CSV table of C-alpha atoms in Angstrom, one decimal:
chain,number,residue,atom,x,y,z
A,246,MET,CA,-89.1,204.4,21.1
A,247,TYR,CA,-92.3,202.5,20.9
A,248,LEU,CA,-93.2,200.0,23.6
A,249,PRO,CA,-96.4,197.8,23.5
A,250,ASP,CA,-99.0,198.5,26.1
A,251,TRP,CA,-98.4,195.3,28.0
A,252,ILE,CA,-94.7,196.2,28.4
A,253,GLN,CA,-95.5,199.7,29.4
A,254,LYS,CA,-97.9,198.4,32.0
A,255,CYS,CA,-95.1,196.3,33.6
A,256,ILE,CA,-92.7,199.3,33.6
A,257,SER,CA,-95.5,201.5,35.1
A,258,ALA,CA,-96.2,198.9,37.8
A,259,LEU,CA,-92.6,199.0,39.0
A,260,GLU,CA,-92.4,202.8,38.6
A,261,ASP,CA,-95.6,203.3,40.6
A,262,ALA,CA,-94.1,201.2,43.4
A,263,GLY,CA,-91.1,203.6,43.6
A,264,PHE,CA,-88.6,201.7,41.4
A,265,ALA,CA,-86.7,202.5,38.3
A,266,ALA,CA,-87.5,200.2,35.3
A,267,TYR,CA,-86.2,200.0,31.7
A,268,ALA,CA,-86.6,197.9,28.6
A,269,VAL,CA,-83.1,196.7,27.9
A,270,GLY,CA,-80.9,194.9,25.5
A,271,GLY,CA,-82.1,193.4,22.2
A,272,CYS,CA,-85.5,194.9,22.2
A,273,VAL,CA,-84.0,198.4,22.4
A,274,ARG,CA,-81.5,197.6,19.6
A,275,ASP,CA,-84.2,196.1,17.3
A,276,SER,CA,-86.5,199.0,17.9
A,277,LEU,CA,-83.9,201.5,16.9
A,278,LEU,CA,-83.3,199.5,13.8
A,279,GLY,CA,-86.9,199.7,12.9
A,280,LEU,CA,-87.4,196.0,13.6
A,281,SER,CA,-90.1,194.3,15.6
A,282,PRO,CA,-88.6,192.8,18.8
A,283,GLN,CA,-89.3,189.2,19.4
A,284,ASP,CA,-89.3,189.6,23.1
A,285,TYR,CA,-88.9,192.3,25.8
A,286,ASP,CA,-86.6,192.2,28.8
A,287,LEU,CA,-86.8,194.7,31.6
A,288,CYS,CA,-84.3,195.7,34.3
A,289,THR,CA,-85.0,197.4,37.5
A,290,ASN,CA,-83.4,198.4,40.8
A,291,ALA,CA,-86.1,196.4,42.6
A,292,LEU,CA,-84.8,193.3,44.3
A,293,PRO,CA,-86.3,190.0,43.3
A,294,GLU,CA,-88.5,189.9,46.4
A,295,GLN,CA,-89.7,193.4,45.6
A,296,THR,CA,-90.4,192.5,42.0
A,297,LYS,CA,-92.4,189.4,43.2
A,298,ALA,CA,-94.4,191.7,45.5
A,299,VAL,CA,-95.2,194.1,42.7
A,300,PHE,CA,-96.4,191.3,40.4
A,301,ARG,CA,-98.0,189.2,43.1
A,302,ASP,CA,-101.3,188.9,41.1
A,303,TYR,CA,-99.5,187.3,38.1
A,304,ARG,CA,-98.1,183.8,37.7
A,305,LEU,CA,-94.3,184.0,38.2
A,306,VAL,CA,-91.5,181.8,37.0
A,307,LEU,CA,-88.6,181.9,39.5
A,308,ALA,CA,-86.0,179.6,37.8
A,309,GLY,CA,-83.6,182.6,37.4
A,310,GLU,CA,-84.3,184.2,40.8
A,311,LYS,CA,-80.8,183.5,42.2
A,312,HIS,CA,-79.4,185.6,39.4
A,313,GLY,CA,-81.9,188.3,39.9
A,314,THR,CA,-84.5,187.4,37.3
A,315,VAL,CA,-88.2,187.1,37.9
A,316,THR,CA,-90.3,186.1,34.8
A,317,VAL,CA,-93.8,187.5,34.8
A,318,VAL,CA,-96.4,185.6,32.8
A,319,THR,CA,-98.8,188.0,31.1
A,320,PRO,CA,-101.6,187.1,28.6
A,321,GLU,CA,-99.5,188.7,25.8
A,322,GLY,CA,-96.2,186.9,26.7
A,323,ASN,CA,-93.6,186.3,29.3
A,324,VAL,CA,-91.5,189.3,30.6
A,325,GLU,CA,-88.1,188.7,32.2
A,326,ILE,CA,-87.5,191.3,34.9
A,327,THR,CA,-83.9,191.4,36.2
A,328,THR,CA,-82.5,193.4,39.1
A,329,PHE,CA,-79.6,195.7,38.1
A,330,ARG,CA,-76.5,193.6,38.7
A,331,THR,CA,-72.8,193.2,38.1
A,332,GLU,CA,-70.9,189.9,37.9
A,333,GLY,CA,-67.7,188.4,39.1
A,334,GLY,CA,-65.1,186.4,37.2
A,335,TYR,CA,-66.0,183.6,34.8
A,336,ARG,CA,-63.6,180.8,35.6
A,337,ASP,CA,-65.4,178.4,33.3
A,338,SER,CA,-65.9,181.0,30.5
A,339,ARG,CA,-69.6,180.4,30.9
A,340,HIS,CA,-71.0,181.2,34.3
A,341,PRO,CA,-70.2,184.2,36.6
A,342,ASP,CA,-68.5,183.2,39.9
A,343,TRP,CA,-70.8,185.6,41.7
A,344,VAL,CA,-73.6,188.1,41.0
A,345,LYS,CA,-74.0,191.4,42.9
A,346,PHE,CA,-77.0,193.6,42.7
A,347,VAL,CA,-76.2,197.3,42.0
A,348,PRO,CA,-78.4,200.4,42.4
A,349,ASP,CA,-78.0,202.0,39.0
A,350,ILE,CA,-78.6,201.2,35.4
A,351,GLU,CA,-75.0,202.2,34.3
A,352,GLY,CA,-73.5,199.5,36.5
A,353,ASP,CA,-75.9,196.9,35.0
A,354,LEU,CA,-75.2,197.9,31.4
A,355,SER,CA,-71.4,197.7,32.0
A,356,ARG,CA,-71.6,193.9,32.3
A,357,ARG,CA,-73.2,193.4,28.8
A,358,ASP,CA,-71.4,192.1,25.7
A,359,PHE,CA,-71.6,194.8,23.0
A,360,THR,CA,-72.5,198.4,23.0
A,361,VAL,CA,-75.5,197.9,20.7
A,362,ASN,CA,-76.9,195.6,23.4
A,363,ALA,CA,-76.0,197.8,26.3
A,364,MET,CA,-78.8,200.3,25.9
A,365,ALA,CA,-82.0,200.7,28.0
A,366,TYR,CA,-85.1,202.8,27.6
A,367,SER,CA,-87.8,204.1,30.0
A,368,PRO,CA,-90.8,206.1,28.9
A,369,THR,CA,-90.3,208.4,31.8
A,370,ARG,CA,-86.5,208.4,32.1
A,371,GLY,CA,-85.5,208.2,28.4
A,372,PHE,CA,-82.5,206.4,27.0
A,373,ALA,CA,-79.6,205.0,29.1
A,374,ASP,CA,-76.7,204.6,26.7
A,375,PRO,CA,-73.4,205.1,28.6
A,376,PHE,CA,-71.2,203.3,26.0
A,377,GLY,CA,-72.4,204.9,22.8
A,378,GLY,CA,-74.5,202.0,21.5
A,379,GLN,CA,-76.8,204.3,19.4
A,380,ALA,CA,-73.8,205.9,17.7
A,381,ASP,CA,-72.3,202.5,17.0
A,382,LEU,CA,-75.6,201.2,15.6
A,383,GLN,CA,-75.9,204.3,13.3
A,384,ASN,CA,-72.3,203.8,12.1
A,385,HIS,CA,-72.8,200.0,11.7
A,386,ILE,CA,-70.0,199.2,14.2
A,387,LEU,CA,-69.8,196.2,16.6
A,388,ARG,CA,-67.9,197.1,19.7
A,389,ALA,CA,-67.4,195.2,22.9
A,390,VAL,CA,-68.3,196.9,26.1
A,391,GLY,CA,-65.1,197.8,27.9
A,392,ASN,CA,-62.1,195.5,27.4
A,393,PRO,CA,-63.0,193.0,24.6
A,394,GLU,CA,-60.7,190.3,25.9
A,395,THR,CA,-62.3,190.5,29.3
A,396,ARG,CA,-65.8,190.3,27.8
A,397,PHE,CA,-65.0,187.2,25.8
A,398,ARG,CA,-63.1,185.5,28.6
A,399,GLU,CA,-66.1,186.0,30.8
A,400,ASP,CA,-68.4,184.1,28.3
A,401,ALA,CA,-66.8,182.7,25.2
A,402,LEU,CA,-70.3,182.4,23.6
A,403,ARG,CA,-70.1,186.1,23.1
A,404,ILE,CA,-67.6,185.5,20.3
A,405,LEU,CA,-70.2,183.6,18.3
A,406,ARG,CA,-72.9,186.0,19.3
A,407,GLY,CA,-70.7,188.8,17.9
A,408,VAL,CA,-70.3,186.9,14.7
A,409,ARG,CA,-74.0,186.5,14.3
A,410,PHE,CA,-74.8,190.1,15.2
A,411,SER,CA,-72.4,191.3,12.6
A,412,ALA,CA,-74.0,189.2,9.9
A,413,LYS,CA,-77.6,189.8,10.9
A,414,TYR,CA,-77.4,193.5,11.4
A,415,GLY,CA,-74.7,194.5,9.0
A,416,LEU,CA,-72.2,195.5,11.7
A,417,THR,CA,-68.4,195.6,11.2
A,418,PRO,CA,-66.4,194.8,14.3
A,419,GLU,CA,-63.9,197.5,15.2
A,420,ASN,CA,-60.3,196.3,15.2
A,421,ALA,CA,-59.9,195.7,18.9
A,422,THR,CA,-63.1,193.7,19.1
A,423,LEU,CA,-62.4,191.7,16.0
A,424,ASN,CA,-58.8,190.9,17.2
A,425,ALA,CA,-60.1,189.8,20.5
A,426,MET,CA,-62.8,187.6,19.0
A,427,VAL,CA,-60.1,185.8,17.0
A,428,SER,CA,-57.4,185.6,19.7
A,429,GLU,CA,-59.9,184.3,22.3
A,430,SER,CA,-61.7,181.9,20.0
A,431,PRO,CA,-59.8,178.9,21.4
A,432,LEU,CA,-62.1,179.4,24.4
A,433,LEU,CA,-65.0,178.0,22.4
A,434,ASP,CA,-63.7,174.6,23.3
A,435,SER,CA,-64.9,175.3,26.9
A,436,LEU,CA,-68.5,175.7,25.8
A,437,ALA,CA,-71.2,173.0,25.7
A,438,ARG,CA,-71.5,171.7,22.1
A,439,GLU,CA,-75.3,172.4,22.2
A,440,ARG,CA,-74.6,176.1,22.7
A,441,VAL,CA,-72.0,176.2,19.8
A,442,PHE,CA,-74.4,174.4,17.5
A,443,GLU,CA,-77.3,176.7,18.3
A,444,GLU,CA,-75.2,179.9,17.6
A,445,LEU,CA,-73.5,178.6,14.5
A,446,GLY,CA,-76.9,177.5,13.2
A,447,LYS,CA,-78.4,181.0,13.6
A,448,TYR,CA,-75.3,182.5,12.1
A,449,LEU,CA,-75.3,180.3,9.0
A,450,LEU,CA,-78.9,181.4,8.2
A,451,VAL,CA,-77.9,185.1,7.9
A,452,ALA,CA,-74.3,184.9,6.7
A,453,ASN,CA,-73.1,186.1,3.3
A,454,VAL,CA,-69.8,185.4,1.6
A,455,GLU,CA,-67.9,188.3,3.2
A,456,ASP,CA,-69.2,187.4,6.7
A,457,LEU,CA,-68.0,183.8,6.3
A,458,ARG,CA,-64.6,184.9,5.0
A,459,ARG,CA,-64.2,187.6,7.7
A,460,PHE,CA,-64.9,185.2,10.5
A,461,ALA,CA,-63.2,182.1,9.0
A,462,PRO,CA,-60.6,181.8,11.8
A,463,ILE,CA,-63.5,181.8,14.4
A,464,LEU,CA,-65.4,179.1,12.4
A,465,GLY,CA,-62.2,177.1,12.3
A,466,ALA,CA,-61.9,177.3,16.1
A,467,ALA,CA,-65.5,176.2,16.5
A,468,ILE,CA,-65.2,173.4,13.9
A,469,PRO,CA,-61.5,172.5,13.6
A,470,GLU,CA,-62.0,170.5,10.4
A,471,LEU,CA,-62.6,173.8,8.6
A,472,SER,CA,-59.3,175.4,9.5
A,473,PRO,CA,-57.1,173.5,6.9
A,474,MET,CA,-59.6,174.7,4.2
A,475,ILE,CA,-58.8,178.4,4.8
A,476,GLY,CA,-56.5,179.6,2.0
A,477,PHE,CA,-56.1,176.1,0.6
A,478,ASP,CA,-55.1,176.2,-3.1
A,479,GLN,CA,-56.9,173.5,-5.0
A,480,HIS,CA,-54.5,173.6,-7.9
A,481,SER,CA,-57.3,173.1,-10.3
A,482,PRO,CA,-58.2,175.0,-13.5
A,483,HIS,CA,-61.9,174.5,-12.5
A,484,HIS,CA,-61.4,176.5,-9.2
A,485,ALA,CA,-60.3,180.2,-9.0
A,486,TYR,CA,-61.0,180.3,-5.3
A,487,ASP,CA,-59.2,178.7,-2.4
A,488,LEU,CA,-61.2,175.9,-0.8
A,489,PHE,CA,-62.8,178.0,2.0
A,490,THR,CA,-63.7,180.9,-0.2
A,491,HIS,CA,-65.4,178.4,-2.6
A,492,THR,CA,-67.3,177.0,0.4
A,493,ALA,CA,-68.4,180.5,1.5
A,494,HIS,CA,-69.9,181.1,-2.0
A,495,VAL,CA,-71.7,177.8,-1.9
A,496,VAL,CA,-73.2,178.5,1.6
A,497,ALA,CA,-74.4,181.9,0.4
A,498,GLY,CA,-75.7,180.3,-2.8
A,499,VAL,CA,-78.2,177.9,-1.2
A,500,PRO,CA,-81.5,178.8,0.6
A,501,ALA,CA,-81.3,180.0,4.2
A,502,GLU,CA,-82.5,176.6,5.5
A,503,PRO,CA,-80.6,174.6,8.2
A,504,VAL,CA,-80.0,171.4,6.2
A,505,MET,CA,-78.9,173.3,3.1
A,506,ARG,CA,-76.6,175.8,4.9
A,507,TRP,CA,-74.9,173.0,7.0
A,508,ALA,CA,-74.5,170.8,4.0
A,509,ALA,CA,-73.0,173.6,2.0
A,510,LEU,CA,-70.6,174.5,4.8
A,511,LEU,CA,-69.3,170.9,5.2
A,512,HIS,CA,-69.7,169.6,1.6
A,513,ASP,CA,-66.0,169.8,0.8
A,514,THR,CA,-64.5,168.9,4.2
A,515,GLY,CA,-63.3,165.6,2.7
A,516,LYS,CA,-61.1,167.4,0.1
A,517,ILE,CA,-58.1,167.8,2.4
A,518,ALA,CA,-57.9,164.1,3.2
A,519,THR,CA,-58.3,163.0,-0.4
A,520,TYR,CA,-56.0,165.7,-2.0
A,521,THR,CA,-53.5,164.4,-4.6
A,522,ARG,CA,-51.6,166.1,-7.4
A,523,ASP,CA,-50.7,164.5,-10.7
A,524,GLU,CA,-47.5,164.9,-12.6
A,525,THR,CA,-48.7,168.2,-14.1
A,526,GLY,CA,-49.3,169.6,-10.7
A,527,ARG,CA,-53.1,169.5,-11.0
A,528,GLY,CA,-55.0,168.8,-7.8
A,529,HIS,CA,-57.5,165.9,-7.5
A,530,PHE,CA,-59.9,164.9,-4.8
A,531,TYR,CA,-61.1,161.5,-5.7
A,532,GLY,CA,-63.7,160.2,-3.2
A,533,HIS,CA,-64.0,163.5,-1.4
A,534,ALA,CA,-67.8,163.3,-1.3
A,535,SER,CA,-68.0,160.1,0.7
A,536,ALA,CA,-65.0,161.1,2.9
A,537,GLY,CA,-66.7,164.5,3.5
A,538,ALA,CA,-70.0,162.7,4.5
A,539,GLU,CA,-68.2,160.7,7.1
A,540,MET,CA,-66.4,163.8,8.5
A,541,ALA,CA,-69.7,165.7,8.5
A,542,ASP,CA,-71.4,162.9,10.4
A,543,ARG,CA,-68.7,163.1,13.1
A,544,ILE,CA,-68.8,166.8,13.2
A,545,LEU,CA,-72.6,167.1,13.5
A,546,ARG,CA,-72.7,164.3,16.1
A,547,ARG,CA,-70.2,166.2,18.1
A,548,LEU,CA,-72.3,169.4,17.8
A,549,THR,CA,-75.4,167.4,18.8
A,550,MET,CA,-77.4,168.2,15.7
A,551,PRO,CA,-80.8,166.3,15.9
A,552,GLY,CA,-80.6,163.0,14.1
A,553,GLY,CA,-83.1,163.6,11.3
A,554,LEU,CA,-81.4,166.9,10.3
A,555,ARG,CA,-77.9,165.2,10.6
A,556,GLU,CA,-78.9,162.3,8.4
A,557,GLN,CA,-80.3,164.5,5.6
A,558,THR,CA,-77.3,166.8,5.8
A,559,VAL,CA,-74.9,163.9,5.5
A,560,LEU,CA,-76.9,162.5,2.6
A,561,LEU,CA,-76.7,165.7,0.6
A,562,ILE,CA,-72.9,165.8,1.2
A,563,ALA,CA,-72.5,162.2,0.1
A,564,GLN,CA,-74.5,162.8,-3.1
A,565,HIS,CA,-73.3,166.2,-4.1
A,566,MET,CA,-71.0,164.8,-6.8
A,567,THR,CA,-73.6,162.3,-8.1
A,568,ARG,CA,-74.8,163.9,-11.3
A,569,LEU,CA,-78.4,163.2,-12.4
A,570,THR,CA,-79.1,162.9,-16.1
A,571,PRO,CA,-82.1,164.7,-17.5
A,572,ASP,CA,-84.2,161.7,-18.5
A,573,ARG,CA,-87.4,160.5,-17.0
A,574,LYS,CA,-86.2,157.1,-15.8
A,575,SER,CA,-83.1,158.6,-14.1
A,576,VAL,CA,-85.2,161.2,-12.3
A,577,ARG,CA,-87.8,158.7,-11.2
A,578,ARG,CA,-85.0,156.5,-9.8
A,579,ALA,CA,-83.5,159.4,-7.9
A,580,VAL,CA,-86.9,160.3,-6.4
A,581,HIS,CA,-87.5,156.7,-5.4
A,582,ARG,CA,-84.1,156.6,-3.7
A,583,PHE,CA,-83.8,160.0,-2.1
A,584,GLY,CA,-87.4,161.3,-2.0
A,585,ARG,CA,-88.9,164.3,-3.8
A,586,LEU,CA,-87.5,166.8,-1.4
A,587,GLY,CA,-84.1,165.1,-1.3
A,588,VAL,CA,-83.7,165.3,-5.0
A,589,GLU,CA,-84.5,169.0,-5.0
A,590,GLN,CA,-82.0,169.6,-2.2
A,591,ILE,CA,-79.3,167.6,-4.0
A,592,LEU,CA,-79.9,169.6,-7.2
A,593,THR,CA,-79.8,172.9,-5.3
A,594,LEU,CA,-76.5,172.0,-3.6
A,595,GLN,CA,-75.0,170.8,-6.8
A,596,GLN,CA,-76.0,174.0,-8.7
A,597,ALA,CA,-74.6,176.2,-6.0
A,598,ASP,CA,-71.4,174.1,-5.9
A,599,MET,CA,-70.9,174.3,-9.7
A,600,GLY,CA,-71.7,178.0,-9.8
A,601,SER,CA,-69.2,178.9,-7.0
A,602,LYS,CA,-65.9,178.1,-8.6
A,603,GLY,CA,-65.1,181.7,-9.7
A,604,THR,CA,-64.2,180.6,-13.3
A,605,GLY,CA,-67.5,181.2,-15.0
A,606,GLU,CA,-67.8,177.5,-16.0
A,607,ASN,CA,-71.1,175.9,-16.7
A,608,GLN,CA,-72.9,179.2,-17.1
A,609,GLY,CA,-74.7,178.0,-20.2
A,610,ASP,CA,-75.5,174.5,-18.8
A,611,THR,CA,-79.2,173.8,-18.9
A,612,THR,CA,-79.0,170.4,-17.2
A,613,PHE,CA,-80.5,171.5,-13.9
A,614,ALA,CA,-83.3,173.3,-15.6
A,615,ARG,CA,-84.1,170.3,-17.7
A,616,ILE,CA,-84.1,168.0,-14.7
A,617,ARG,CA,-86.5,170.3,-12.9
A,618,GLU,CA,-88.8,170.4,-15.9
A,619,ILE,CA,-89.0,166.6,-15.8
A,620,LEU,CA,-89.7,166.7,-12.0
A,621,SER,CA,-92.5,169.2,-12.6
A,622,ARG,CA,-94.0,167.0,-15.3
A,623,LEU,CA,-93.8,164.0,-13.1
A,624,ASP,CA,-95.5,166.0,-10.3
A,625,GLN,CA,-98.3,167.0,-12.6
A,626,GLU,CA,-98.8,163.5,-13.8
A,627,ALA,CA,-98.6,162.1,-10.2
A,628,ALA,CA,-95.9,159.8,-11.6
A,629,LEU,CA,-93.7,159.7,-8.6
A,630,PRO,CA,-95.2,156.7,-6.7
A,631,THR,CA,-94.5,155.6,-3.2
A,632,LEU,CA,-95.5,152.4,-1.5
A,633,ARG,CA,-98.7,154.0,-0.5
A,634,ASP,CA,-99.5,154.6,-4.2
A,635,LEU,CA,-99.1,151.0,-5.3
A,636,ALA,CA,-102.2,149.3,-6.7
A,637,VAL,CA,-101.5,146.4,-4.3
A,638,ASN,CA,-100.8,146.3,-0.6
A,639,GLY,CA,-99.6,143.9,2.1
A,640,ARG,CA,-103.1,142.3,2.5
A,641,ASP,CA,-103.1,141.4,-1.2
A,642,LEU,CA,-99.7,139.7,-0.9
A,643,LEU,CA,-100.8,137.9,2.2
A,644,ALA,CA,-103.7,136.5,0.2
A,645,LEU,CA,-101.2,135.1,-2.3
A,646,GLY,CA,-99.6,133.2,0.5
A,647,LEU,CA,-96.6,135.5,1.2
A,648,THR,CA,-95.7,135.9,4.9
A,649,GLY,CA,-93.2,137.7,7.1
A,650,PRO,CA,-90.3,139.7,5.5
A,651,ALA,CA,-91.2,138.4,2.0
A,652,ILE,CA,-94.2,140.8,2.0
A,653,GLY,CA,-92.2,143.9,2.5
A,654,GLN,CA,-89.4,142.8,0.1
A,655,THR,CA,-92.0,142.0,-2.6
A,656,LEU,CA,-93.7,145.4,-2.2
A,657,ASP,CA,-90.3,147.2,-2.5
A,658,ARG,CA,-89.4,145.2,-5.6
A,659,LEU,CA,-92.8,146.0,-7.2
A,660,LEU,CA,-92.4,149.7,-6.4
A,661,GLU,CA,-88.9,149.6,-8.0
A,662,GLN,CA,-90.3,148.0,-11.1
A,663,VAL,CA,-93.1,150.6,-11.3
A,664,VAL,CA,-90.5,153.4,-10.9
A,665,GLU,CA,-88.4,151.9,-13.6
A,666,GLU,CA,-91.6,151.7,-15.7
A,667,SER,CA,-90.9,148.0,-16.3
A,668,LEU,CA,-94.4,147.3,-14.8
A,669,PRO,CA,-97.5,149.4,-14.9
A,670,ASN,CA,-99.1,150.4,-11.6
A,671,ASP,CA,-101.9,148.1,-12.3
A,672,ARG,CA,-103.4,145.7,-9.7
A,673,GLU,CA,-103.5,142.6,-12.0
A,674,ALA,CA,-100.1,143.2,-13.5
A,675,LEU,CA,-98.5,143.6,-10.0
A,676,LEU,CA,-100.2,140.5,-8.6
A,677,THR,CA,-99.1,138.5,-11.6
A,678,ALA,CA,-95.5,139.6,-11.1
A,679,ALA,CA,-95.7,138.8,-7.4
A,680,LYS,CA,-97.1,135.3,-8.1
A,681,VAL,CA,-94.2,134.6,-10.5
A,682,TRP,CA,-91.6,135.8,-8.1
A,683,ASN,CA,-93.1,133.8,-5.3
A,684,SER,CA,-93.3,130.6,-7.3
A,685,LYS,CA,-89.6,130.8,-8.0
A,686,SER,CA,-88.6,131.4,-4.3
């Protein structure tokens, strides 16, 4: 296993002082997969005071010292060095009740979540792999270390980490691990919402359709509004899939970007509340886009998504049933209302939505391509104006005698007329229109 020089230097410093030291966890897993680790963690039988003494010439971060971690700040990056340890019960499903330092690497690895993360490597001592992590990695298996229920009761976030690891690394949970992930998923309620949002966000960026379907009950535990969608028959000739399977296809069908993936996941959450069936038995979901936007806003506030991301996600959900027509004025209006990026995101979500029904409908529809052609032409012509592009500004209107809110209102009205192509973006034409409007007010 390759270790960069600066990591080997840290290991050698501990070894030269008479201690055992290993690279451990994710960096070992990623290296065995042929990936470049993003960071390196070390473990050692040196106690924190001894680690500090070994690295006394470095700047140290001691925020985790009570749990045995000393962070060494090197020019190449920070290195977390943790004393071999075992942990007590987790009464809050988040934090160990106690931490006890142990003398050997096997005791330390036994506290970790999954076998593929419970491996360590030393250039002088070789691999430590007491739970078969290398074999599981080669066989694409996700397996909890020891008793899976115990592992997940210790820290419920491990359930979501397992979901993410499965999707990211192409691992299939063995039965006992998967059953425990599902049975213990109600414990996710005990976690801080920020932690749930962070893990779900990482998962959504790597998940495919089968990942989403496999872990649907866990997603439903993390976001209860998703649970009724699982297996829900839409009773529609336009939908071959149940509601959650359709959603899974939409998620996989949009780019792996946070706003797009979250919007895709939540775009049809309003369907359950708006579901009706007519006399023929056909299902309808009138108003589900606006209902879903309201639900998504509540969900994302609960999960503490940052405001800007939340607002854009909710906007996409609210507009995912608003069909644009492929004509110049309609497209210009849409860009004026939602912004250039917003229009592209709406189109992308709509296209994934329409292509994820399982019926083969709309395969020959060229509407989206035609709208994008118009957008491209407008881009080339610089014909998507903003307030900054207007041939007049606030100072010009002030010179006409406008004051206060009337200036902003008039600029907005002028821009709207330019977008509609009712007025040219010409200084004299815009000033004339402003004078006329002002004289009538």
